Coordinates of C-alpha atoms in Angstrom, one line a residue:
X791 CA -12.0 26.0 4.1
X792 CA -12.2 26.4 7.9
X793 CA -10.8 23.2 9.4
X794 CA -12.5 22.0 12.6
X795 CA -10.8 18.6 12.7
X796 CA -7.1 18.1 12.4
X797 CA -5.4 15.4 10.3
X798 CA -2.3 13.3 11.1
X799 CA -0.6 12.0 8.0
X800 CA 1.3 8.7 8.5
X801 CA 3.8 6.9 6.3
X802 CA 5.8 3.7 6.7
X803 CA 8.9 3.7 4.5
X804 CA 11.9 1.6 3.5
X805 CA 14.3 2.8 0.7
X806 CA 11.9 5.5 -0.8
X807 CA 14.5 8.2 -1.6
X808 CA 13.1 8.7 -5.1
X809 CA 9.6 9.4 -3.8
X810 CA 10.0 10.9 -0.3
X811 CA 10.3 14.6 -1.1
X812 CA 7.4 14.6 -3.5
X813 CA 5.0 12.7 -1.2
X814 CA 5.8 14.9 1.8
X815 CA 5.2 18.0 -0.3
X816 CA 1.9 16.4 -1.5
X817 CA 0.5 16.0 2.1
X818 CA 1.5 19.4 3.5
X819 CA -2.2 20.2 3.8
X820 CA -2.4 17.9 6.9
X821 CA -1.6 19.1 10.4
X822 CA 1.2 16.7 11.2
X823 CA 3.3 14.3 9.2
X824 CA 4.8 11.2 10.9
X825 CA 7.1 8.8 9.1
X826 CA 8.0 5.4 10.5
X827 CA 11.2 4.3 8.6
X828 CA 12.5 0.7 8.7
X829 CA 16.2 1.7 8.7
X830 CA 16.4 2.7 5.0
X831 CA 19.8 2.2 3.4
X832 CA 19.4 4.4 0.3
X833 CA 19.4 7.9 2.0
X834 CA 15.6 8.1 2.7
X835 CA 16.2 8.8 6.4
X836 CA 18.9 11.4 5.7
X837 CA 16.5 13.1 3.2
X838 CA 13.7 13.1 5.8
X839 CA 16.0 15.0 8.2
X840 CA 16.2 17.9 5.7
X841 CA 12.4 18.2 5.3
X842 CA 10.4 20.7 7.5
X843 CA 7.6 19.8 9.8
X844 CA 8.2 16.0 9.6
X845 CA 8.6 13.7 12.6
X846 CA 10.6 10.6 11.7
X847 CA 10.9 7.5 13.9
X848 CA 13.2 4.6 12.9
X849 CA 11.8 1.2 13.9
X850 CA 12.6 -2.3 12.8
X851 CA 10.1 -3.8 10.3
X852 CA 8.3 -6.9 11.5
X853 CA 5.4 -6.9 9.1
X854 CA 3.0 -4.3 7.5
X855 CA 0.1 -4.7 10.1
X856 CA 2.5 -4.3 13.0
X857 CA 4.2 -1.2 11.5
X858 CA 0.9 0.5 10.7
X859 CA -0.5 -0.2 14.1
X860 CA 2.6 1.4 15.7
X861 CA 2.2 4.4 13.4
X862 CA -1.4 4.9 14.5
X863 CA -0.3 5.0 18.1
X864 CA 2.0 8.0 17.3
X865 CA -0.9 10.2 15.8
X866 CA -2.1 13.2 17.8
X867 CA -5.2 14.3 15.8
X868 CA -8.8 13.3 15.2
X869 CA -8.3 11.9 11.7
X870 CA -5.5 9.6 10.4
X871 CA -4.5 9.7 6.7
X872 CA -2.3 6.8 5.6
X873 CA -0.3 7.3 2.4
X874 CA 2.4 5.2 0.9
X875 CA 5.5 6.9 -0.5
X876 CA 4.6 6.0 -4.1
X877 CA 1.0 7.4 -3.8
X878 CA -0.2 11.0 -4.6
X879 CA -3.3 12.9 -3.7
X880 CA -4.6 15.1 -6.5
X881 CA -6.2 18.4 -5.7
X882 CA -9.8 17.1 -6.1
X883 CA -9.2 14.2 -3.6
X884 CA -7.5 16.6 -1.2
X885 CA -10.6 18.9 -1.2
X886 CA -12.8 15.8 -0.7
X887 CA -10.7 14.7 2.3
X888 CA -10.9 18.1 3.9
X889 CA -14.6 18.2 3.3
X890 CA -15.3 14.8 4.8
X891 CA -13.1 15.4 7.8
X892 CA -15.2 18.5 8.6
X893 CA -18.5 16.7 8.1
X894 CA -20.4 15.6 11.2
X895 CA -21.8 12.4 9.7
X896 CA -21.4 8.8 11.0
X897 CA -18.6 7.7 8.6
X898 CA -15.4 6.7 10.5
X899 CA -13.4 5.3 7.5
X900 CA -12.9 6.1 3.8
X901 CA -11.8 3.9 0.9
X902 CA -10.2 5.3 -2.2
X903 CA -9.8 3.9 -5.7
X904 CA -6.1 4.0 -7.0
X905 CA -5.0 4.6 -10.5
X906 CA -1.8 2.6 -11.2
X907 CA 1.2 3.8 -13.1
X908 CA 4.2 1.6 -14.3
X909 CA 7.2 3.7 -15.3
X910 CA 4.8 6.7 -15.4
X911 CA 2.5 4.9 -17.9
X912 CA -1.1 4.5 -16.8
X913 CA -2.0 0.9 -16.3
X914 CA -5.8 0.5 -17.0
X915 CA -6.2 -3.3 -16.7
X916 CA -3.9 -6.2 -15.7
X917 CA -6.0 -6.9 -12.6
X918 CA -5.6 -3.4 -11.1
X919 CA -8.9 -1.9 -12.4
X920 CA -10.9 -2.6 -9.3
X921 CA -8.2 -1.7 -6.7
X922 CA -9.5 0.2 -3.6
X923 CA -7.9 0.6 -0.2
X924 CA -8.6 2.3 3.1
X925 CA -6.6 5.5 3.5
X926 CA -8.6 7.8 6.0
X927 CA -9.8 6.9 9.4
X928 CA -11.2 8.6 12.5
X929 CA -8.7 8.0 15.4
X930 CA -9.7 5.2 17.8
X931 CA -11.9 3.3 15.2
X932 CA -9.3 1.2 13.4
X933 CA -6.7 -1.5 14.1
X934 CA -4.8 -3.6 11.5
X935 CA -5.4 -7.3 11.9
X936 CA -2.1 -8.7 13.3
X937 CA -2.1 -12.1 11.6
X938 CA -2.8 -10.5 8.2
X939 CA 0.9 -9.5 7.8
X940 CA 0.8 -8.6 4.0
X941 CA -1.9 -6.9 2.0
X942 CA -2.9 -5.8 5.5
X943 CA -6.6 -5.4 6.4
X944 CA -7.9 -2.8 8.9
X945 CA -10.6 -3.8 11.4
X946 CA -13.0 -0.8 11.5
X947 CA -15.4 -0.1 14.2
X948 CA -18.1 1.9 12.4
X949 CA -19.4 2.9 9.0
X950 CA -17.2 3.5 5.9
X951 CA -17.6 5.2 2.6
X952 CA -15.8 5.3 -0.8
X953 CA -14.3 8.6 -2.0
X954 CA -15.6 9.9 -5.3
X955 CA -12.1 11.0 -6.4
X956 CA -9.1 8.8 -7.0
X957 CA -5.5 8.5 -5.8
X958 CA -2.5 8.1 -8.1
X959 CA -0.2 5.1 -7.4
X960 CA 3.3 5.2 -9.0
X961 CA 4.0 1.7 -7.8
X962 CA 6.7 0.3 -10.2
X963 CA 9.7 2.3 -11.4
X964 CA 10.9 -0.7 -13.4
X965 CA 10.3 -4.5 -13.9
X966 CA 13.2 -5.2 -11.5
X967 CA 11.6 -2.9 -8.9
X968 CA 8.3 -4.7 -9.3
X969 CA 10.0 -8.1 -9.1
X970 CA 11.7 -7.2 -5.8
X971 CA 8.4 -6.0 -4.4
X972 CA 6.7 -9.3 -5.4
X973 CA 9.5 -11.2 -3.7
X974 CA 9.2 -9.2 -0.5
X975 CA 5.4 -9.6 -0.4
X976 CA 5.7 -13.3 -1.3
X977 CA 8.1 -14.0 1.7
X978 CA 5.7 -12.3 4.1
X979 CA 2.6 -14.1 2.6
X980 CA 4.5 -17.5 2.9
X981 CA 5.1 -16.8 6.6
X982 CA 1.4 -15.9 7.0
X983 CA 0.4 -19.2 5.4
X984 CA 3.0 -21.2 7.4
X985 CA 1.6 -19.7 10.6
X986 CA -1.8 -21.0 9.6
X987 CA -0.4 -24.5 9.0
X988 CA -0.6 -24.4 5.2
X989 CA 1.7 -26.5 2.9
X990 CA 3.0 -26.1 -0.6
X991 CA 2.3 -28.5 -3.4
X992 CA 3.0 -29.0 -7.2
X993 CA -0.4 -27.4 -7.8
X994 CA 0.5 -24.3 -5.9
X995 CA 4.0 -24.0 -7.4
X996 CA 3.1 -24.5 -11.1
X997 CA -0.7 -24.5 -11.7
X998 CA -1.7 -21.5 -9.6
X999 CA 0.9 -19.1 -11.2
X1000 CA -0.5 -20.1 -14.7
X1001 CA -4.0 -19.4 -13.5
X1002 CA -2.9 -16.1 -12.1
X1003 CA -1.3 -15.1 -15.4
X1004 CA -4.2 -16.1 -17.6
X1005 CA -6.7 -14.4 -15.3
X1006 CA -4.9 -11.1 -15.3
X1007 CA -3.6 -11.1 -18.9
X1008 CA -6.6 -12.5 -20.7
X1009 CA -9.7 -12.2 -18.6
X1010 CA -8.7 -9.0 -16.8
X1011 CA -7.4 -7.5 -20.1
X1012 CA -3.7 -7.1 -19.3
X1013 CA -3.1 -7.6 -23.0
X1014 CA -4.5 -4.1 -23.6
X1015 CA -1.8 -2.6 -21.4
X1016 CA 0.9 -3.5 -24.0
X1017 CA 4.3 -4.8 -23.1
X1018 CA 3.9 -3.3 -19.6
X1019 CA 0.8 -5.4 -19.1
X1020 CA 2.6 -8.5 -20.1
X1021 CA 5.5 -7.7 -17.7
X1022 CA 3.1 -7.0 -14.8
X1023 CA 1.0 -10.1 -15.4
X1024 CA 4.1 -12.3 -15.7
X1025 CA 5.6 -10.9 -12.5
X1026 CA 2.3 -11.2 -10.6
X1027 CA 2.3 -14.9 -11.6
X1028 CA 6.0 -15.2 -10.6
X1029 CA 5.1 -13.8 -7.2
X1030 CA 2.6 -16.6 -6.6
X1031 CA 5.3 -19.2 -7.6
X1032 CA 7.9 -17.5 -5.3
X1033 CA 5.4 -17.4 -2.4
X1034 CA 4.9 -21.2 -2.5
X1035 CA 8.6 -21.8 -3.0
X1036 CA 9.3 -19.9 0.2
X1037 CA 6.5 -21.8 2.0
X1038 CA 8.1 -25.1 0.9
X1039 CA 11.4 -23.9 2.5
X1040 CA 9.6 -23.0 5.8
X1041 CA 7.9 -26.4 6.0
X1042 CA 11.1 -28.5 5.5

């Protein structure tokens, strides 16, 4: 396909040595690859130095929105493709991305549905069946909302569209890995709530985690994902409890 518009691929990383080579190889169809690394300690940065045609910038992590906005400022091309280190773009989605970036329609942003994998097992339920996220933007049309510091949301100036094809998300290598992710997100979410003047209560600490578990395991069919479904739903509920525990510490 003749490309008329170039694509900048952007990643923000911290301790992704198990994923980094594979994801970089996966996005070599783009015209530049820029990685913003938050001073990884597991060899991610050193591994990046060995990969061809990759620009790596080390920058202290403040929050996800801030890091993504900084990454956007480094991009040199018409289109921006964000990808996380644990995500993969199958051939069909790659072709759709190339087709859409060469179209002259009015869409400035594209959402993609992600298929989740836990220890390489496909997770079909557990609250993940409706997950979509923005991953492709026209440069100059997007900025991440600064006070939304976790599960960051882009503010888009223009029309958007959902891709027909899906992205793969190898988000949890183990239960311990998922737990550490939940704790990291919970701390950031607690700070976000604290900045909005919110407080923790017994309801938040004990009732909300139960509601979260029952919703994902029973009503969103996590029970059909087997033992992995139970682990995911339990740890998602644990993340809610941990968030309000952290908020309680901040408000003391």
